[in-house]
Amino acid sequence: MNPDPEVRVSEIPTAAQVRKTLADLANPTDAHHLQRFFKTGPGEYGEGDIFLGIRVPATRRVAKQFPTLPLAQIDELLDSPMHEERLAALFILNARFADASKPRARDDKAREEMVDLYLAAVRRGRVNNWDLVDASAENIIGPWLLDKDDRALLFDLAQQDSLWERRVALLSTFAFIKAGDPSTTLELAAILKEDHRDLIQKALGWMLREVGKRVDPAALTDFLNANAPELGRTALSYATEHLDPEQRAAYRAMR
């Protein structure tokens, strides 16, 4: 099997070309493993998802072959039943959004079109596993809102029942944390702390940990002093990972 086949990309690349390139990398053994790892069985969070069996670095390399894939073709891939096709679409969308965000060539109209496309895919359930959310939210929604005072979009997402919309809200704030602003993360954490679904608690604890690690340890401990009793064990474990053992024990004792 050719480990990384390349296609001759036409002047206007297509979703079909991306599919063909990915299909040539499919590995049934890896597909079986990935379907178990991403919980695709009945009643699990990834129920019904189908994997080709392609590792993430290879999917990234395929995405890099199609930097000018039109938005309509990206949207077509986002509706694919194949997980790696959706992931490749998100990698391409990330790159296109980054290009449109470069200071000397910033194109806010194009950026808004990409945000709208992404949010529509999220809301119709196509960004529907934790790796898809984590690969995209902080690269699209986060930068889009970074210089805006109105971040109501994230609070709207956080109010939805959808696990994935809520995780998008949280992970989008990673862009703010990296820019030194923990405020929206902490506001969302106060809303979502009582959602004890594992993938929300993990995201919540992760973002809180990053607040303390990258921005302000006091902001983390202030939040924990007020909210630790209501956090799930997983979120609290993640959030306190970089605190000293005595602090971790004290917060665990508050539950």
PDB file of N, CA and C in Angstrom, residues 1-72:
ATOM      1  N   MET A   1       0.847  -1.201   0.000  1.00  0.00           N
ATOM      2  CA  MET A   1       0.000   0.000   0.000  1.00  0.00           C
ATOM      3  C   MET A   1       0.877   1.244   0.000  1.00  0.00           C
ATOM      4  N   ASN A   2       0.578   2.164  -0.868  1.00  0.00           N
ATOM      5  CA  ASN A   2       1.296   3.432  -0.893  1.00  0.00           C
ATOM      6  C   ASN A   2       0.944   4.199   0.378  1.00  0.00           C
ATOM      7  N   PRO A   3       1.931   4.537   1.238  1.00  0.00           N
ATOM      8  CA  PRO A   3       1.601   5.120   2.533  1.00  0.00           C
ATOM      9  C   PRO A   3       1.009   6.511   2.458  1.00  0.00           C
ATOM     10  N   ASP A   4       1.303   7.268   1.444  1.00  0.00           N
ATOM     11  CA  ASP A   4       0.805   8.634   1.356  1.00  0.00           C
ATOM     12  C   ASP A   4       0.616   9.033  -0.103  1.00  0.00           C
ATOM     13  N   PRO A   5      -0.380   8.488  -0.780  1.00  0.00           N
ATOM     14  CA  PRO A   5      -0.557   8.792  -2.191  1.00  0.00           C
ATOM     15  C   PRO A   5      -0.912  10.253  -2.394  1.00  0.00           C
ATOM     16  N   GLU A   6      -0.478  10.795  -3.516  1.00  0.00           N
ATOM     17  CA  GLU A   6      -0.844  12.154  -3.876  1.00  0.00           C
ATOM     18  C   GLU A   6      -1.691  12.104  -5.124  1.00  0.00           C
ATOM     19  N   VAL A   7      -2.591  13.047  -5.230  1.00  0.00           N
ATOM     20  CA  VAL A   7      -3.407  13.139  -6.425  1.00  0.00           C
ATOM     21  C   VAL A   7      -3.029  14.403  -7.164  1.00  0.00           C
ATOM     22  N   ARG A   8      -3.316  14.411  -8.436  1.00  0.00           N
ATOM     23  CA  ARG A   8      -3.128  15.627  -9.215  1.00  0.00           C
ATOM     24  C   ARG A   8      -4.366  16.477  -9.011  1.00  0.00           C
ATOM     25  N   VAL A   9      -4.212  17.528  -8.202  1.00  0.00           N
ATOM     26  CA  VAL A   9      -5.347  18.353  -7.854  1.00  0.00           C
ATOM     27  C   VAL A   9      -5.670  19.276  -9.019  1.00  0.00           C
ATOM     28  N   SER A  10      -6.920  19.248  -9.434  1.00  0.00           N
ATOM     29  CA  SER A  10      -7.347  20.108 -10.528  1.00  0.00           C
ATOM     30  C   SER A  10      -7.333  21.555 -10.076  1.00  0.00           C
ATOM     31  N   GLU A  11      -7.556  22.451 -11.006  1.00  0.00           N
ATOM     32  CA  GLU A  11      -7.555  23.873 -10.689  1.00  0.00           C
ATOM     33  C   GLU A  11      -8.563  24.162  -9.587  1.00  0.00           C
ATOM     34  N   ILE A  12      -9.707  23.516  -9.626  1.00  0.00           N
ATOM     35  CA  ILE A  12     -10.687  23.624  -8.550  1.00  0.00           C
ATOM     36  C   ILE A  12     -10.828  22.236  -7.930  1.00  0.00           C
ATOM     37  N   PRO A  13     -10.209  22.007  -6.780  1.00  0.00           N
ATOM     38  CA  PRO A  13     -10.257  20.667  -6.167  1.00  0.00           C
ATOM     39  C   PRO A  13     -11.665  20.324  -5.708  1.00  0.00           C
ATOM     40  N   THR A  14     -11.905  19.040  -5.516  1.00  0.00           N
ATOM     41  CA  THR A  14     -13.245  18.561  -5.172  1.00  0.00           C
ATOM     42  C   THR A  14     -13.208  17.648  -3.955  1.00  0.00           C
ATOM     43  N   ALA A  15     -14.372  17.509  -3.341  1.00  0.00           N
ATOM     44  CA  ALA A  15     -14.514  16.575  -2.227  1.00  0.00           C
ATOM     45  C   ALA A  15     -14.214  15.153  -2.681  1.00  0.00           C
ATOM     46  N   ALA A  16     -14.568  14.822  -3.918  1.00  0.00           N
ATOM     47  CA  ALA A  16     -14.315  13.475  -4.434  1.00  0.00           C
ATOM     48  C   ALA A  16     -12.827  13.165  -4.442  1.00  0.00           C
ATOM     49  N   GLN A  17     -12.000  14.150  -4.762  1.00  0.00           N
ATOM     50  CA  GLN A  17     -10.555  13.936  -4.760  1.00  0.00           C
ATOM     51  C   GLN A  17     -10.038  13.682  -3.346  1.00  0.00           C
ATOM     52  N   VAL A  18     -10.568  14.420  -2.391  1.00  0.00           N
ATOM     53  CA  VAL A  18     -10.171  14.197  -1.000  1.00  0.00           C
ATOM     54  C   VAL A  18     -10.569  12.787  -0.572  1.00  0.00           C
ATOM     55  N   ARG A  19     -11.789  12.390  -0.916  1.00  0.00           N
ATOM     56  CA  ARG A  19     -12.258  11.046  -0.554  1.00  0.00           C
ATOM     57  C   ARG A  19     -11.354   9.970  -1.150  1.00  0.00           C
ATOM     58  N   LYS A  20     -10.999  10.134  -2.421  1.00  0.00           N
ATOM     59  CA  LYS A  20     -10.164   9.147  -3.096  1.00  0.00           C
ATOM     60  C   LYS A  20      -8.800   9.044  -2.413  1.00  0.00           C
ATOM     61  N   THR A  21      -8.220  10.178  -2.065  1.00  0.00           N
ATOM     62  CA  THR A  21      -6.907  10.175  -1.426  1.00  0.00           C
ATOM     63  C   THR A  21      -6.961   9.504  -0.063  1.00  0.00           C
ATOM     64  N   LEU A  22      -8.014   9.778   0.684  1.00  0.00           N
ATOM     65  CA  LEU A  22      -8.174   9.139   1.986  1.00  0.00           C
ATOM     66  C   LEU A  22      -8.458   7.645   1.842  1.00  0.00           C
ATOM     67  N   ALA A  23      -9.282   7.291   0.896  1.00  0.00           N
ATOM     68  CA  ALA A  23      -9.634   5.878   0.712  1.00  0.00           C
ATOM     69  C   ALA A  23      -8.403   5.026   0.438  1.00  0.00           C
ATOM     70  N   ASP A  24      -7.429   5.597  -0.262  1.00  0.00           N
ATOM     71  CA  ASP A  24      -6.208   4.859  -0.576  1.00  0.00           C
ATOM     72  C   ASP A  24      -5.361   4.592   0.666  1.00  0.00           C
ATOM     73  N   LEU A  25      -5.657   5.284   1.774  1.00  0.00           N
ATOM     74  CA  LEU A  25      -4.917   5.091   3.016  1.00  0.00           C
ATOM     75  C   LEU A  25      -5.670   4.219   4.024  1.00  0.00           C
ATOM     76  N   ALA A  26      -6.871   3.797   3.682  1.00  0.00           N
ATOM     77  CA  ALA A  26      -7.721   3.077   4.636  1.00  0.00           C
ATOM     78  C   ALA A  26      -7.058   1.797   5.119  1.00  0.00           C
ATOM     79  N   ASN A  27      -7.234   1.522   6.399  1.00  0.00           N
ATOM     80  CA  ASN A  27      -6.663   0.334   7.020  1.00  0.00           C
ATOM     81  C   ASN A  27      -7.732  -0.315   7.896  1.00  0.00           C
ATOM     82  N   PRO A  28      -8.289  -1.435   7.477  1.00  0.00           N
ATOM     83  CA  PRO A  28      -9.387  -2.051   8.234  1.00  0.00           C
ATOM     84  C   PRO A  28      -9.040  -2.397   9.676  1.00  0.00           C
ATOM     85  N   THR A  29      -7.800  -2.805   9.921  1.00  0.00           N
ATOM     86  CA  THR A  29      -7.399  -3.127  11.295  1.00  0.00           C
ATOM     87  C   THR A  29      -7.448  -1.891  12.170  1.00  0.00           C
ATOM     88  N   ASP A  30      -6.891  -0.786  11.668  1.00  0.00           N
ATOM     89  CA  ASP A  30      -6.939   0.458  12.424  1.00  0.00           C
ATOM     90  C   ASP A  30      -8.371   0.968  12.556  1.00  0.00           C
ATOM     91  N   ALA A  31      -9.184   0.750  11.541  1.00  0.00           N
ATOM     92  CA  ALA A  31     -10.587   1.186  11.607  1.00  0.00           C
ATOM     93  C   ALA A  31     -11.293   0.507  12.771  1.00  0.00           C
ATOM     94  N   HIS A  32     -11.057  -0.786  12.939  1.00  0.00           N
ATOM     95  CA  HIS A  32     -11.686  -1.525  14.037  1.00  0.00           C
ATOM     96  C   HIS A  32     -11.243  -0.956  15.385  1.00  0.00           C
ATOM     97  N   HIS A  33      -9.947  -0.686  15.507  1.00  0.00           N
ATOM     98  CA  HIS A  33      -9.431  -0.122  16.758  1.00  0.00           C
ATOM     99  C   HIS A  33     -10.030   1.254  17.023  1.00  0.00           C
ATOM    100  N   LEU A  34     -10.077   2.094  16.003  1.00  0.00           N
ATOM    101  CA  LEU A  34     -10.568   3.458  16.189  1.00  0.00           C
ATOM    102  C   LEU A  34     -12.056   3.490  16.522  1.00  0.00           C
ATOM    103  N   GLN A  35     -12.818   2.579  15.940  1.00  0.00           N
ATOM    104  CA  GLN A  35     -14.242   2.552  16.249  1.00  0.00           C
ATOM    105  C   GLN A  35     -14.480   2.153  17.706  1.00  0.00           C
ATOM    106  N   ARG A  36     -13.630   1.336  18.258  1.00  0.00           N
ATOM    107  CA  ARG A  36     -13.742   1.016  19.682  1.00  0.00           C
ATOM    108  C   ARG A  36     -13.257   2.190  20.533  1.00  0.00           C
ATOM    109  N   PHE A  37     -12.134   2.788  20.142  1.00  0.00           N
ATOM    110  CA  PHE A  37     -11.544   3.889  20.922  1.00  0.00           C
ATOM    111  C   PHE A  37     -12.492   5.086  21.001  1.00  0.00           C
ATOM    112  N   PHE A  38     -13.175   5.384  19.904  1.00  0.00           N
ATOM    113  CA  PHE A  38     -14.063   6.545  19.852  1.00  0.00           C
ATOM    114  C   PHE A  38     -15.513   6.198  20.183  1.00  0.00           C
ATOM    115  N   LYS A  39     -15.714   5.062  20.826  1.00  0.00           N
ATOM    116  CA  LYS A  39     -17.001   4.711  21.425  1.00  0.00           C
ATOM    117  C   LYS A  39     -18.164   4.803  20.433  1.00  0.00           C
ATOM    118  N   THR A  40     -18.104   3.983  19.389  1.00  0.00           N
ATOM    119  CA  THR A  40     -19.124   4.042  18.338  1.00  0.00           C
ATOM    120  C   THR A  40     -20.217   2.994  18.499  1.00  0.00           C
ATOM    121  N   GLY A  41     -20.203   2.262  19.608  1.00  0.00           N
ATOM    122  CA  GLY A  41     -21.202   1.222  19.816  1.00  0.00           C
ATOM    123  C   GLY A  41     -22.555   1.782  20.233  1.00  0.00           C
ATOM    124  N   PRO A  42     -23.586   0.944  20.259  1.00  0.00           N
ATOM    125  CA  PRO A  42     -24.930   1.384  20.645  1.00  0.00           C
ATOM    126  C   PRO A  42     -24.942   2.056  22.017  1.00  0.00           C
ATOM    127  N   GLY A  43     -25.534   3.245  22.078  1.00  0.00           N
ATOM    128  CA  GLY A  43     -25.640   3.974  23.329  1.00  0.00           C
ATOM    129  C   GLY A  43     -24.404   4.741  23.735  1.00  0.00           C
ATOM    130  N   GLU A  44     -23.302   4.587  22.981  1.00  0.00           N
ATOM    131  CA  GLU A  44     -22.084   5.318  23.305  1.00  0.00           C
ATOM    132  C   GLU A  44     -22.086   6.673  22.610  1.00  0.00           C
ATOM    133  N   TYR A  45     -21.160   7.564  23.033  1.00  0.00           N
ATOM    134  CA  TYR A  45     -21.230   8.938  22.536  1.00  0.00           C
ATOM    135  C   TYR A  45     -20.952   9.055  21.042  1.00  0.00           C
ATOM    136  N   GLY A  46     -20.216   8.120  20.458  1.00  0.00           N
ATOM    137  CA  GLY A  46     -19.938   8.158  19.024  1.00  0.00           C
ATOM    138  C   GLY A  46     -20.749   7.144  18.240  1.00  0.00           C
ATOM    139  N   GLU A  47     -21.907   6.793  18.746  1.00  0.00           N
ATOM    140  CA  GLU A  47     -22.707   5.724  18.154  1.00  0.00           C
ATOM    141  C   GLU A  47     -22.888   5.888  16.646  1.00  0.00           C
ATOM    142  N   GLY A  48     -22.558   4.831  15.917  1.00  0.00           N
ATOM    143  CA  GLY A  48     -22.809   4.795  14.483  1.00  0.00           C
ATOM    144  C   GLY A  48     -21.725   5.403  13.618  1.00  0.00           C
ATOM    145  N   ASP A  49     -20.711   6.032  14.218  1.00  0.00           N
ATOM    146  CA  ASP A  49     -19.655   6.647  13.401  1.00  0.00           C
ATOM    147  C   ASP A  49     -18.853   5.550  12.705  1.00  0.00           C
ATOM    148  N   ILE A  50     -18.370   5.867  11.512  1.00  0.00           N
ATOM    149  CA  ILE A  50     -17.636   4.894  10.696  1.00  0.00           C
ATOM    150  C   ILE A  50     -16.239   5.427  10.428  1.00  0.00           C
ATOM    151  N   PHE A  51     -15.249   4.572  10.626  1.00  0.00           N
ATOM    152  CA  PHE A  51     -13.847   4.966  10.436  1.00  0.00           C
ATOM    153  C   PHE A  51     -13.233   4.238   9.248  1.00  0.00           C
ATOM    154  N   LEU A  52     -12.384   4.952   8.529  1.00  0.00           N
ATOM    155  CA  LEU A  52     -11.602   4.348   7.452  1.00  0.00           C
ATOM    156  C   LEU A  52     -10.358   3.665   8.007  1.00  0.00           C
ATOM    157  N   GLY A  53      -9.891   4.119   9.160  1.00  0.00           N
ATOM    158  CA  GLY A  53      -8.674   3.559   9.742  1.00  0.00           C
ATOM    159  C   GLY A  53      -7.438   4.331   9.316  1.00  0.00           C
ATOM    160  N   ILE A  54      -7.495   5.655   9.440  1.00  0.00           N
ATOM    161  CA  ILE A  54      -6.372   6.520   9.046  1.00  0.00           C
ATOM    162  C   ILE A  54      -5.936   7.315  10.265  1.00  0.00           C
ATOM    163  N   ARG A  55      -4.661   7.289  10.558  1.00  0.00           N
ATOM    164  CA  ARG A  55      -4.144   8.017  11.710  1.00  0.00           C
ATOM    165  C   ARG A  55      -4.138   9.520  11.429  1.00  0.00           C
ATOM    166  N   VAL A  56      -4.186  10.303  12.499  1.00  0.00           N
ATOM    167  CA  VAL A  56      -4.343  11.754  12.363  1.00  0.00           C
ATOM    168  C   VAL A  56      -3.221  12.402  11.553  1.00  0.00           C
ATOM    169  N   PRO A  57      -1.940  12.070  11.766  1.00  0.00           N
ATOM    170  CA  PRO A  57      -0.905  12.726  10.944  1.00  0.00           C
ATOM    171  C   PRO A  57      -1.106  12.512   9.445  1.00  0.00           C
ATOM    172  N   ALA A  58      -1.547  11.316   9.053  1.00  0.00           N
ATOM    173  CA  ALA A  58      -1.796  11.058   7.633  1.00  0.00           C
ATOM    174  C   ALA A  58      -2.990  11.863   7.136  1.00  0.00           C
ATOM    175  N   THR A  59      -4.018  11.999   7.964  1.00  0.00           N
ATOM    176  CA  THR A  59      -5.175  12.812   7.569  1.00  0.00           C
ATOM    177  C   THR A  59      -4.765  14.264   7.406  1.00  0.00           C
ATOM    178  N   ARG A  60      -3.901  14.757   8.282  1.00  0.00           N
ATOM    179  CA  ARG A  60      -3.400  16.139   8.143  1.00  0.00           C
ATOM    180  C   ARG A  60      -2.640  16.314   6.821  1.00  0.00           C
ATOM    181  N   ARG A  61      -1.837  15.314   6.464  1.00  0.00           N
ATOM    182  CA  ARG A  61      -1.066  15.432   5.222  1.00  0.00           C
ATOM    183  C   ARG A  61      -1.985  15.466   4.010  1.00  0.00           C
ATOM    184  N   VAL A  62      -3.058  14.684   4.056  1.00  0.00           N
ATOM    185  CA  VAL A  62      -4.024  14.733   2.964  1.00  0.00           C
ATOM    186  C   VAL A  62      -4.658  16.117   2.895  1.00  0.00           C
ATOM    187  N   ALA A  63      -5.061  16.652   4.035  1.00  0.00           N
ATOM    188  CA  ALA A  63      -5.702  17.970   4.061  1.00  0.00           C
ATOM    189  C   ALA A  63      -4.798  19.038   3.454  1.00  0.00           C
ATOM    190  N   LYS A  64      -3.503  18.934   3.701  1.00  0.00           N
ATOM    191  CA  LYS A  64      -2.565  19.940   3.182  1.00  0.00           C
ATOM    192  C   LYS A  64      -2.466  19.915   1.662  1.00  0.00           C
ATOM    193  N   GLN A  65      -2.905  18.821   1.043  1.00  0.00           N
ATOM    194  CA  GLN A  65      -2.894  18.750  -0.423  1.00  0.00           C
ATOM    195  C   GLN A  65      -4.040  19.535  -1.050  1.00  0.00           C
ATOM    196  N   PHE A  66      -4.996  19.975  -0.219  1.00  0.00           N
ATOM    197  CA  PHE A  66      -6.204  20.617  -0.753  1.00  0.00           C
ATOM    198  C   PHE A  66      -6.475  21.957  -0.079  1.00  0.00           C
ATOM    199  N   PRO A  67      -5.500  22.866  -0.074  1.00  0.00           N
ATOM    200  CA  PRO A  67      -5.667  24.127   0.665  1.00  0.00           C
ATOM    201  C   PRO A  67      -6.732  25.050   0.090  1.00  0.00           C
ATOM    202  N   THR A  68      -7.099  24.857  -1.175  1.00  0.00           N
ATOM    203  CA  THR A  68      -8.085  25.745  -1.811  1.00  0.00           C
ATOM    204  C   THR A  68      -9.420  25.049  -2.051  1.00  0.00           C
ATOM    205  N   LEU A  69      -9.671  23.962  -1.345  1.00  0.00           N
ATOM    206  CA  LEU A  69     -10.945  23.272  -1.512  1.00  0.00           C
ATOM    207  C   LEU A  69     -12.088  24.249  -1.243  1.00  0.00           C
ATOM    208  N   PRO A  70     -13.016  24.420  -2.185  1.00  0.00           N
ATOM    209  CA  PRO A  70     -14.113  25.373  -1.987  1.00  0.00           C
ATOM    210  C   PRO A  70     -14.960  25.031  -0.765  1.00  0.00           C
ATOM    211  N   LEU A  71     -15.570  26.063  -0.191  1.00  0.00           N
ATOM    212  CA  LEU A  71     -16.354  25.857   1.027  1.00  0.00           C
ATOM    213  C   LEU A  71     -17.495  24.869   0.798  1.00  0.00           C
ATOM    214  N   ALA A  72     -18.115  24.912  -0.359  1.00  0.00           N
ATOM    215  CA  ALA A  72     -19.209  23.972  -0.627  1.00  0.00           C
ATOM    216  C   ALA A  72     -18.712  22.532  -0.609  1.00  0.00           C
TER     217      ALA A  72
END
